[in-house]
Coordinates of C-alpha atoms in Angstrom, one line a residue:
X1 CA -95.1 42.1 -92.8
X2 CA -94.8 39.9 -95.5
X3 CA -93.0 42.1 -98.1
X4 CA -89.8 44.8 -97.6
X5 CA -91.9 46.6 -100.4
X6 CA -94.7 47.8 -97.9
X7 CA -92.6 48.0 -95.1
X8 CA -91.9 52.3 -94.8
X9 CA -88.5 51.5 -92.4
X10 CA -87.1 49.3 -94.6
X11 CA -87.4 51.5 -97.2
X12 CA -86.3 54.7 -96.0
X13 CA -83.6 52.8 -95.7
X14 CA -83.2 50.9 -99.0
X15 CA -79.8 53.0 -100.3
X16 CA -78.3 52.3 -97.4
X17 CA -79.0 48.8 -97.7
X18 CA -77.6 48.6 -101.5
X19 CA -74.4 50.3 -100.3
X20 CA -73.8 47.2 -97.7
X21 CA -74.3 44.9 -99.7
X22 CA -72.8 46.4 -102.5
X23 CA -69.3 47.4 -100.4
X24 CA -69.0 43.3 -99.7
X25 CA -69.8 42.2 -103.0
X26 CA -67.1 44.1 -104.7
X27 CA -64.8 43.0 -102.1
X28 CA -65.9 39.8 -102.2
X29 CA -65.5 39.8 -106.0
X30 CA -62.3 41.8 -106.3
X31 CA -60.6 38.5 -104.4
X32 CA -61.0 36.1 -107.0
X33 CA -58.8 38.2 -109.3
X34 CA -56.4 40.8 -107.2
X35 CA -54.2 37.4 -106.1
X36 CA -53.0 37.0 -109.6
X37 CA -50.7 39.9 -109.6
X38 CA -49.4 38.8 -106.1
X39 CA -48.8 35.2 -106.7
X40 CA -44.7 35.6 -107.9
X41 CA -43.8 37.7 -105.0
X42 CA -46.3 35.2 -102.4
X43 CA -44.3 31.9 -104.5
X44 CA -40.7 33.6 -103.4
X45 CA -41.8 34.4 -100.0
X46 CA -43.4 31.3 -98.8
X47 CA -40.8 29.0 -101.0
X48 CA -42.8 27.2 -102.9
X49 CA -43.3 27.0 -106.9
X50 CA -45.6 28.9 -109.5
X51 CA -47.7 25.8 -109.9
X52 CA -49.0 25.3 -106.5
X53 CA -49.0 29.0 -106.1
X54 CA -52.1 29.2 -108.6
X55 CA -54.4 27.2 -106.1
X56 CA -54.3 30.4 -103.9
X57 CA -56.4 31.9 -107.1
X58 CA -58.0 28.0 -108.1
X59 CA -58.9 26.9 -104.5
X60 CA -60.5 30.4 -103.8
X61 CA -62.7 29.7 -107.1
X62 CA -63.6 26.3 -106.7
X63 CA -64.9 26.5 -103.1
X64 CA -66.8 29.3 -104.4
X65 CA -68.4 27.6 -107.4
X66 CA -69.2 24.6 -105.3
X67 CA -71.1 26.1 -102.4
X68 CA -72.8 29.0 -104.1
X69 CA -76.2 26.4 -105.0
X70 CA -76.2 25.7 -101.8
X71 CA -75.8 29.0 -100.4
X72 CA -78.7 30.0 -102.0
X73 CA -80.7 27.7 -101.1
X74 CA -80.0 27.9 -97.2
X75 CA -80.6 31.6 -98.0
X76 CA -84.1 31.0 -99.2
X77 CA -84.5 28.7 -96.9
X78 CA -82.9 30.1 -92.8
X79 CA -82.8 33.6 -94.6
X80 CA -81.0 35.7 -97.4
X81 CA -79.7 38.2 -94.5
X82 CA -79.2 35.5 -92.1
X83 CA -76.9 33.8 -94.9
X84 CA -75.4 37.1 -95.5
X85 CA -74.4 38.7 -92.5
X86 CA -72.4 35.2 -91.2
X87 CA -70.6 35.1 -94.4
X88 CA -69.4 38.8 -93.6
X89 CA -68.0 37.2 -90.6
X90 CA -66.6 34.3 -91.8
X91 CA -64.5 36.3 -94.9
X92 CA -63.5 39.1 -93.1
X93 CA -61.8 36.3 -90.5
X94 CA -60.4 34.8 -93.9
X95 CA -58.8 37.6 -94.9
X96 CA -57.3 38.5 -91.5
X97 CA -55.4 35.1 -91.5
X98 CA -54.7 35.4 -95.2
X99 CA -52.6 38.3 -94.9
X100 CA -50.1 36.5 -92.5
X101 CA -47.0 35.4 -94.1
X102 CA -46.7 32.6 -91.9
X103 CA -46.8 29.3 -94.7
X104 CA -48.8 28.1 -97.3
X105 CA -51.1 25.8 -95.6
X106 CA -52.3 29.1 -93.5
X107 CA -53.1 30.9 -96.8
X108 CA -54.8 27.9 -98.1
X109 CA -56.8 27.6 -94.9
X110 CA -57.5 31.1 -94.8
X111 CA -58.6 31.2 -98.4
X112 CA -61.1 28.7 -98.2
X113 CA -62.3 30.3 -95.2
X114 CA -62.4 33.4 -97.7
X115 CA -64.5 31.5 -100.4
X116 CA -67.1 30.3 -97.5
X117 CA -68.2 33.4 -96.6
X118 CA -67.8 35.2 -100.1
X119 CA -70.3 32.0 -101.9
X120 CA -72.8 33.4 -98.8
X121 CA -72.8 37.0 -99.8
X122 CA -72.5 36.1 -103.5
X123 CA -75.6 33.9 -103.6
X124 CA -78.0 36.4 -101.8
X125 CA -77.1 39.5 -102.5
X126 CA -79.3 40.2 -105.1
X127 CA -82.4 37.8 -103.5
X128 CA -81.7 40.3 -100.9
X129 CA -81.8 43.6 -103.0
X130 CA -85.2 42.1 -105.6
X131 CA -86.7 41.5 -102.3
X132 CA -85.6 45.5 -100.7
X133 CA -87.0 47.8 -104.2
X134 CA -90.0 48.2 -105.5
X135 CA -90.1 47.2 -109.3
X136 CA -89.9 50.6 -110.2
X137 CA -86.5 50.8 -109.0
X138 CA -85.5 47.2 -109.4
X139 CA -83.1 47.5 -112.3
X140 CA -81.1 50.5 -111.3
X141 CA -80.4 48.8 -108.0
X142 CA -79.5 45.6 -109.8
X143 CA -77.8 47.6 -112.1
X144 CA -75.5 49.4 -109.4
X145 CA -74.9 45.0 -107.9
X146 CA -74.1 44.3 -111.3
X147 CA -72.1 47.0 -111.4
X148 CA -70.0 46.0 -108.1
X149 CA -69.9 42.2 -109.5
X150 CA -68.0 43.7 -112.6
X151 CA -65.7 46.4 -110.9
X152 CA -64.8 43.8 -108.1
X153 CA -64.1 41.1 -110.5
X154 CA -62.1 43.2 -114.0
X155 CA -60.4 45.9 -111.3
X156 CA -58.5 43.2 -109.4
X157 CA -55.1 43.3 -111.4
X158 CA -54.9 47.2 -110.9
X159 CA -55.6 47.3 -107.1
X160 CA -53.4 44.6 -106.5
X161 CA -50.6 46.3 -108.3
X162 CA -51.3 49.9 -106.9
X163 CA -51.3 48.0 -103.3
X164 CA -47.9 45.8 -103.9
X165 CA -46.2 48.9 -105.2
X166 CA -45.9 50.6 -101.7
X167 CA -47.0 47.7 -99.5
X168 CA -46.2 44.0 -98.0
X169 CA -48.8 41.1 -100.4
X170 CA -50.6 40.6 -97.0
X171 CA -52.1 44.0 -97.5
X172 CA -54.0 42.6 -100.5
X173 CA -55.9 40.8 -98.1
X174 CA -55.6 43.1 -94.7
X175 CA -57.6 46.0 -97.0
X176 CA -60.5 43.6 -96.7
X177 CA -60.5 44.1 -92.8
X178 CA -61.9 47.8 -92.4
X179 CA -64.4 47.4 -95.4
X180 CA -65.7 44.3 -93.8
X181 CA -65.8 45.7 -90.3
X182 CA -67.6 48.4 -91.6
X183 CA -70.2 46.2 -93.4
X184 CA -70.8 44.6 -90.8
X185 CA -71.7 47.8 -88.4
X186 CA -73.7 49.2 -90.9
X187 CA -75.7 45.8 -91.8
X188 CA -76.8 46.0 -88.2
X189 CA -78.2 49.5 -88.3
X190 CA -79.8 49.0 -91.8
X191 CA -80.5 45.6 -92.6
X192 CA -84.2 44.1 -91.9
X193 CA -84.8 40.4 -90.2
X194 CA -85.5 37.9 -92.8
X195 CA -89.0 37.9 -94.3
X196 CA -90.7 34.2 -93.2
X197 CA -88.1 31.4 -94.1
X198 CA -89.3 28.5 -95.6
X199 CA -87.1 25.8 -93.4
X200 CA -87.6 23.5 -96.5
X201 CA -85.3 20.3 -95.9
X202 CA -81.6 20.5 -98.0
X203 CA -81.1 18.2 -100.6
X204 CA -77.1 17.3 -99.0
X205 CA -77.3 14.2 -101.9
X206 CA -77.6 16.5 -104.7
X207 CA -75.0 19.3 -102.6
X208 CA -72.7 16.2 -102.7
X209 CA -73.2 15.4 -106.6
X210 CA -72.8 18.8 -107.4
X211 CA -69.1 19.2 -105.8
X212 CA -68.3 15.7 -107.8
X213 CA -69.2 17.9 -110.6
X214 CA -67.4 20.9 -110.0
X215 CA -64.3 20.2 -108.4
X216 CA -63.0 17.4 -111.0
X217 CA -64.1 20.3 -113.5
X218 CA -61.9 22.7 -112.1
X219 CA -58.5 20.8 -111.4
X220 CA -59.5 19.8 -115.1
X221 CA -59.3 23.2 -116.5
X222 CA -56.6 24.1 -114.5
X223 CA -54.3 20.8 -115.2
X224 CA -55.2 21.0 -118.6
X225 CA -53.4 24.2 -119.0
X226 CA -50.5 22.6 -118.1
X227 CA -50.4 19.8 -119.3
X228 CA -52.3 20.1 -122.3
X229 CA -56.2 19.2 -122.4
X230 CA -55.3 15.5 -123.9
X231 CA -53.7 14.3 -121.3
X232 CA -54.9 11.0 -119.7
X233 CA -55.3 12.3 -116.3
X234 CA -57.4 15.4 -117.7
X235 CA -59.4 13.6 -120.2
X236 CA -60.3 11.4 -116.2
X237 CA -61.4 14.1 -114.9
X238 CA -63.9 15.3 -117.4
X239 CA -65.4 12.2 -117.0
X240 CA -65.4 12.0 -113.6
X241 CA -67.2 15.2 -113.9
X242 CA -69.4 14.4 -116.9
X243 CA -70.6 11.4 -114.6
X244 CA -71.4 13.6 -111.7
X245 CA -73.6 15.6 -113.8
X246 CA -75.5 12.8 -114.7
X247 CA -75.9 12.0 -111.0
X248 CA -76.9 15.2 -110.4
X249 CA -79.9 15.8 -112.5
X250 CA -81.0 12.3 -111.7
X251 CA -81.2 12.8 -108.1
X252 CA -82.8 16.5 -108.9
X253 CA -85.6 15.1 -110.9
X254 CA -86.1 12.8 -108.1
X255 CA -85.6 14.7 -104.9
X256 CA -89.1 15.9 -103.1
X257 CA -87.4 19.2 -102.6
X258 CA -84.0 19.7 -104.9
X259 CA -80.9 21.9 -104.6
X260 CA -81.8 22.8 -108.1
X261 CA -86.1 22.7 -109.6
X262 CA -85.1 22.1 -113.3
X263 CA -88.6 24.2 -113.5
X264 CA -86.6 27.2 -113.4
X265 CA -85.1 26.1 -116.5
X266 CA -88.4 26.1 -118.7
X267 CA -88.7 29.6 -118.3
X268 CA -86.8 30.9 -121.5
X269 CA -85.9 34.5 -119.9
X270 CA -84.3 33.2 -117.1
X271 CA -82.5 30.3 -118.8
X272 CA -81.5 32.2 -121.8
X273 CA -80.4 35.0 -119.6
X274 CA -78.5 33.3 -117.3
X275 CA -76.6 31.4 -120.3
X276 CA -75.9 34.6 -122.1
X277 CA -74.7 36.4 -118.8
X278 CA -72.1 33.4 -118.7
X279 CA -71.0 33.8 -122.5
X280 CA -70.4 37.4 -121.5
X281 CA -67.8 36.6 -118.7
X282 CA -66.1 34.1 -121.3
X283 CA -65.4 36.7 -123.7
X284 CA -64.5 39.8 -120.7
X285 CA -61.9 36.9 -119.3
X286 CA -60.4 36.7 -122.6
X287 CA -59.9 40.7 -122.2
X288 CA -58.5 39.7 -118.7
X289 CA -56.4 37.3 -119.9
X290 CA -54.8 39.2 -123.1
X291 CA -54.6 43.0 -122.0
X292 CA -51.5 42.5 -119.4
X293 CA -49.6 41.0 -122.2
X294 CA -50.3 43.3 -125.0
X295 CA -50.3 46.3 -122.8
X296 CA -46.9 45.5 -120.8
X297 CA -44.8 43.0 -123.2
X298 CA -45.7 44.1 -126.7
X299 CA -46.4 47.9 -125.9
X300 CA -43.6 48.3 -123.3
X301 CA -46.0 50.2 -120.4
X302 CA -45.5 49.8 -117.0
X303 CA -47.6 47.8 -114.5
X304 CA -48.6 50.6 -112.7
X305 CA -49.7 52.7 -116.5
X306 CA -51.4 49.6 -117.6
X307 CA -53.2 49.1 -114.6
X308 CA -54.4 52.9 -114.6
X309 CA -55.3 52.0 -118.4
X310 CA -57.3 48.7 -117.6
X311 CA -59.0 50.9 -115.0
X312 CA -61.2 52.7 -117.5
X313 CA -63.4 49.4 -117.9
X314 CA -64.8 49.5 -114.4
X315 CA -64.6 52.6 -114.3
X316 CA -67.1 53.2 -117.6
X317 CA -69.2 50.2 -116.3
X318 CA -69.9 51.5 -113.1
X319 CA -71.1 54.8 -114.5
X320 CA -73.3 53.6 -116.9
X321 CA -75.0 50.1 -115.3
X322 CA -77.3 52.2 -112.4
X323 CA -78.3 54.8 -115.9
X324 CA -79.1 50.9 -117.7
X325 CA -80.6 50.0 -115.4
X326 CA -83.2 52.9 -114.7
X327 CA -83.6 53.3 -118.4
X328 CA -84.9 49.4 -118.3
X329 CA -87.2 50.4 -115.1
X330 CA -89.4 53.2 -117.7
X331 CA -89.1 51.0 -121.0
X332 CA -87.6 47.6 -120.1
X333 CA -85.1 45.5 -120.1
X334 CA -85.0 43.5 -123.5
X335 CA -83.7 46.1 -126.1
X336 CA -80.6 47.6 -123.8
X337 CA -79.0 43.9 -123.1
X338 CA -79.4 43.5 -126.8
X339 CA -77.6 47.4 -127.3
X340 CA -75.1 46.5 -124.7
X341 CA -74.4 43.1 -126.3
X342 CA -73.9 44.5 -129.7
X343 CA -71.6 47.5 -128.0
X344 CA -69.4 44.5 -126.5
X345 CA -69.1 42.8 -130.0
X346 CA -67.7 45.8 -131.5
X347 CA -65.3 45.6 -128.7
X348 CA -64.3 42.5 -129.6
X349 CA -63.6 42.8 -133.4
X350 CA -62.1 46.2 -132.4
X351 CA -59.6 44.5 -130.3
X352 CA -58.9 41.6 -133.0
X353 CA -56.9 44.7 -135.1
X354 CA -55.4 45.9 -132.6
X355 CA -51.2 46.0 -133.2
X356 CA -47.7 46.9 -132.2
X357 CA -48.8 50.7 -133.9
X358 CA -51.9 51.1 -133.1
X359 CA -52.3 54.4 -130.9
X360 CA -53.0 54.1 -127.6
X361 CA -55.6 56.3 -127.7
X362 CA -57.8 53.8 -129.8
X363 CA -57.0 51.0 -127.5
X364 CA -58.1 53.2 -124.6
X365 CA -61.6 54.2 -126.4
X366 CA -62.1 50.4 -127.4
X367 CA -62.0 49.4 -123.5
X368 CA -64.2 52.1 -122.8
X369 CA -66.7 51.3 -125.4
X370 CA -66.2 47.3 -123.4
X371 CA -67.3 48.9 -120.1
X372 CA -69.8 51.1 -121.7
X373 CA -71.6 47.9 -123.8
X374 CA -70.9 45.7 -120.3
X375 CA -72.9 48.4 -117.9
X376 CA -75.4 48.5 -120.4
X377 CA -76.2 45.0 -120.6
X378 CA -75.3 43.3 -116.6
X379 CA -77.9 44.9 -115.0
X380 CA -80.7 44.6 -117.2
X381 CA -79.9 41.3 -118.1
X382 CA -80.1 40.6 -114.1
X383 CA -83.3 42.3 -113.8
X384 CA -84.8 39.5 -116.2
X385 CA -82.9 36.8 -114.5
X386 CA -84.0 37.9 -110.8
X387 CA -87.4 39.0 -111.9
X388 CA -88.1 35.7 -113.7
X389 CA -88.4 33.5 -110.5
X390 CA -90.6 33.6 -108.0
X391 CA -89.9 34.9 -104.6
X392 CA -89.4 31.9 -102.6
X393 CA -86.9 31.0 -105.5
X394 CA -84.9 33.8 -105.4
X395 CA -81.6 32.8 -103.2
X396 CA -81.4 29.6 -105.5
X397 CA -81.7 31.9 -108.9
X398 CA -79.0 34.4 -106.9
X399 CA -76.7 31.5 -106.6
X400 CA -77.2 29.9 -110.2
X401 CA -76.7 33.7 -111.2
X402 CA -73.6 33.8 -109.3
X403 CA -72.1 30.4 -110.7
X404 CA -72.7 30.7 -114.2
X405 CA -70.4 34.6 -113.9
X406 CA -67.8 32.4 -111.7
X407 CA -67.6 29.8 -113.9
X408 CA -67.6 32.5 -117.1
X409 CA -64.3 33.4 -115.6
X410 CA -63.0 30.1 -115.2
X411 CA -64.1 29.1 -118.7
X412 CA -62.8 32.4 -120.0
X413 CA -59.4 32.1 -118.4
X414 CA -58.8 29.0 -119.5
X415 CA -60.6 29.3 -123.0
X416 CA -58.1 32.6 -123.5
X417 CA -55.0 30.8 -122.7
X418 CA -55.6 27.8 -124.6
X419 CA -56.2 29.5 -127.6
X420 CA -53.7 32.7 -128.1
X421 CA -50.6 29.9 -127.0
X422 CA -52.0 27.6 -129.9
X423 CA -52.4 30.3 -132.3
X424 CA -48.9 31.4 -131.5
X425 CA -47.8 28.3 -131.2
X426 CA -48.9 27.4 -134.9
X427 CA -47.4 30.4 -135.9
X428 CA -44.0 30.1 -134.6
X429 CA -43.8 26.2 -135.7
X430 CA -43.3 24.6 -132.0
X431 CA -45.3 25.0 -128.6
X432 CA -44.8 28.4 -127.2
X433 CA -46.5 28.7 -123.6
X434 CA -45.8 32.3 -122.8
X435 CA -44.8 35.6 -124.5
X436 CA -41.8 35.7 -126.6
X437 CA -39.8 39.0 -126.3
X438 CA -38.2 38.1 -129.6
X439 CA -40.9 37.7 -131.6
X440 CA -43.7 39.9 -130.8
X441 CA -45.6 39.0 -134.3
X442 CA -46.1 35.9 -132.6
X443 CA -48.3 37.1 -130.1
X444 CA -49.9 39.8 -132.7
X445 CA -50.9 36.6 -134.1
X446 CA -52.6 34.9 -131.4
X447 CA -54.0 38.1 -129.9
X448 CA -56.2 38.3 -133.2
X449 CA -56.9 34.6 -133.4
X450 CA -58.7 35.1 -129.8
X451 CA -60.3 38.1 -129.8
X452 CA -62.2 36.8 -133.2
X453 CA -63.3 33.7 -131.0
X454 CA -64.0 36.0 -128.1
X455 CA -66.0 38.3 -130.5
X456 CA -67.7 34.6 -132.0
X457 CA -68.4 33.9 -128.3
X458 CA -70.2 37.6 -127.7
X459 CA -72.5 36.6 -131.2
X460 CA -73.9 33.7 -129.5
X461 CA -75.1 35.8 -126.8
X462 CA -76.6 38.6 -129.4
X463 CA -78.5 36.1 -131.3
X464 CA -80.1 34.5 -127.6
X465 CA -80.8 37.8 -126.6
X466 CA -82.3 38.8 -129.8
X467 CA -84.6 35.8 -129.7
X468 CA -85.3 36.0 -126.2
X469 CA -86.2 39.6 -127.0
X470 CA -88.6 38.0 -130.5
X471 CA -90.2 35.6 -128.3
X472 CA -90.9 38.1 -125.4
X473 CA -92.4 40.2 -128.2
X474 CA -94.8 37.6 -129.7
X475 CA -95.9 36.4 -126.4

């Protein structure tokens, strides 16, 4: 058979197909962001300083961000479960070796042994799961993907401190082990053999180009922190970057068979979808990014209180993105993205007066009214991106779907930073790079100053939306 759709085996079996795919892709997801609360107790164990501490987070990240194109294009081309079920393998063994505390070459090692098998699952899952449902149910069972993307990837900072408050860092990664395992057993009872590959030749020129492009990007962002964006040896690596996108698109347009048909691209729902999914992960990452300190430094809360409090995001999320995304299945997707989008800006300029008195109590509906406008908008929003392409396109538009929400959080990270340390920084009258105990004002300060970008930055993608939604309409 040439489709999952009329296959009756396949899907009698369809729910327990989403829930192994799902259980990897939150896990998968939740390791780009559960290290961060780790990374001072793994710095003081393995002796070595904050700074190259971060590259267990940044080296996780940019291995990801530079294979997922071509993970999703092996996948539509040896096959999505193929793809999929090795890159089970291959992270579970990752996260096995990441958990000893042996040195920090091993963790490196192991983590990009991690972000190989995680850009596999992260490309194809949902080419896998368009490909499994009918279009009846398409955009619940995107929804409830969308919905593990989002839990995995906002819930990390809780689990990791629920897991370091009664265990050895190591266990961080070791929790990885029975979920995989599992996966694993349960893909081989459930998961079909791949539909016809195509066995198209790879574009490795345009693979190479592309990791030009993305790891100068990355050490970019991240140095840049640092050192400030202006630096020399920053401002280099933009360019070095900037040139590699040139080189890119050049040898796309050329290639007989691209990493990447710019084609996609002249389909406004799927470009304009996948930009303002990407906008959306900027301006959550700025949540990411703030919350900690507002929560523990200016309100005084524990780690453990504001983690149960940051909860309520994925939490809310999780609930409502599979009720989205049926709700788009009987009337379509267009008018709840541009609902959810809306819900998320009021978020924003809800957060941009929060202060030192506001009751908790607000701050705790605000984040749920985030994860209620976020469920409401991921999964119909990847309905119109996965539904846009055709099928022997779909483990390319999986990966490009899975890059721009990677590099959302990169963006968002460092976009966040940047801004609430100038803002305070211009307040207080000299650079200030982290949270002043003394002068909590300070931060009040910057706080506002990026949630009103953040809340700029969620407009963009309203007015996209809206006419994506205008021209969908006329045509």
């Amino acid at each position: 058979m040439q489709s999952y759709v009329n296959d009756p085996v396949v899907q009698k079996n369809r729910w327990w197909i989403i829930t192994a795919v799902g259980m990897f892709t939150i896990m998968s997801t939740l390791d780009g962001s559960i290290v961060n609360i780790a990374l001072p107790v793994m710095a003081r164990d393995l002796g070595v300083p904050m700074n190259q501490a971060e590259w267990v987070v940044s080296s996780y990240l940019i291995v990801i961000c530079a294979l997922l194109l071509l993970m999703g294009k092996l996948g539509d081309t040896l096959g999505k479960i193929r793809v999929f079920r090795l890159g089970t393998v291959l992270f579970t063994i990752g996260s096995l070796f990441a958990g000893f505390n042996h040195s920090f070459a091993l963790l490196l090692a192991a983590r990009v042994v991690q972000a190989l098998g995680a850009s596999m699952t992260m490309a194809n899952n949902n080419g896998i799961i368009t490909e499994v449902f009918p279009l009846r149910e398409r955009g619940k069972a995107l929804g409830l993907i969308g919905s593990f993307v989002s839990v995995g990837s906002i819930a990390g900072p809780g689990i990791g401190g629920l897991i370091l408050g009664q265990l050895p860092w190591g266990y961080i990664f070791w929790i990885n082990i029975p979920i995989g395992l599992l996966t694993m057993v349960m893909g081989q009872l459930v998961l079909p053999r791949d539909l016809a590959p195509s066995h198209a030749p790879i574009d490795w020129a345009g693979f190479a180009s592309f990791v030009a492009l993305i790891v100068p990007f990355f050490v970019a962002v991240n140095l840049g922190q640092v050192v400030g964006f202006g630096d020399w040896r920053v401002l280099t690596l933009f360019l070095v970057a900037v040139l590699a996108l040139l080189l890119f698109i050049r040898i796309e347009r050329r290639h007989s068979a691209p990493l990447v048909s710019f084609k996609l691209f002249q389909n406004a729902e799927f470009t304009i979808s996948l930009l303002a999914g990407f906008l959306i992960f900027v301006t959550n990452f700025f949540f990411n990014v703030i919350s900690p300190f507002y929560l523990e430094n200016a309100r005084g809360l524990s780690a453990t209180t504001a983690g149960y409090i940051l909860m309520i995001f994925p939490i809310v999320q999780v609930v409502v993105a599979p009720l989205a995304g049926s709700l788009s299945d009987k009337i379509g997707p267009y008018t709840i993205t541009l609902v959810g989008l809306v819900i998320i800006l009021v978020s924003q300029l809800g957060y941009a007066f929060l202060n030192l008195s506001t009751s908790l109590a607000w701050v705790l509906l605000l984040i749920g009214v985030m994860g209620l406008g976020n469920g409401s908008f991921q999964s119909p929003n990847n309905t119109v991106v996965m539904s846009a392409v055709d099928a022997q396109d779909l483990g390319i538009a999986g990966g490009l779907n899975a890059l721009a929400r990677n590099l959302g959080m990169v963006v968002g990270i460092s976009t966040a930073t940047t801004v609430l340390f100038s803002a305070m920084s211009h307040t207080a009258g000299r650079k200030v790079t982290t949270y002043l105990p003394a002068h909590p004002d300070y931060f009040i300060v910057g706080m506002h100053v990026a949630f009103a970008v953040a809340a700029v930055i969620c407009l963009v993608a309203v007015g996209l939306t809206a006419y994506r939604m205008r021209q969908q309409k006329q045509g």
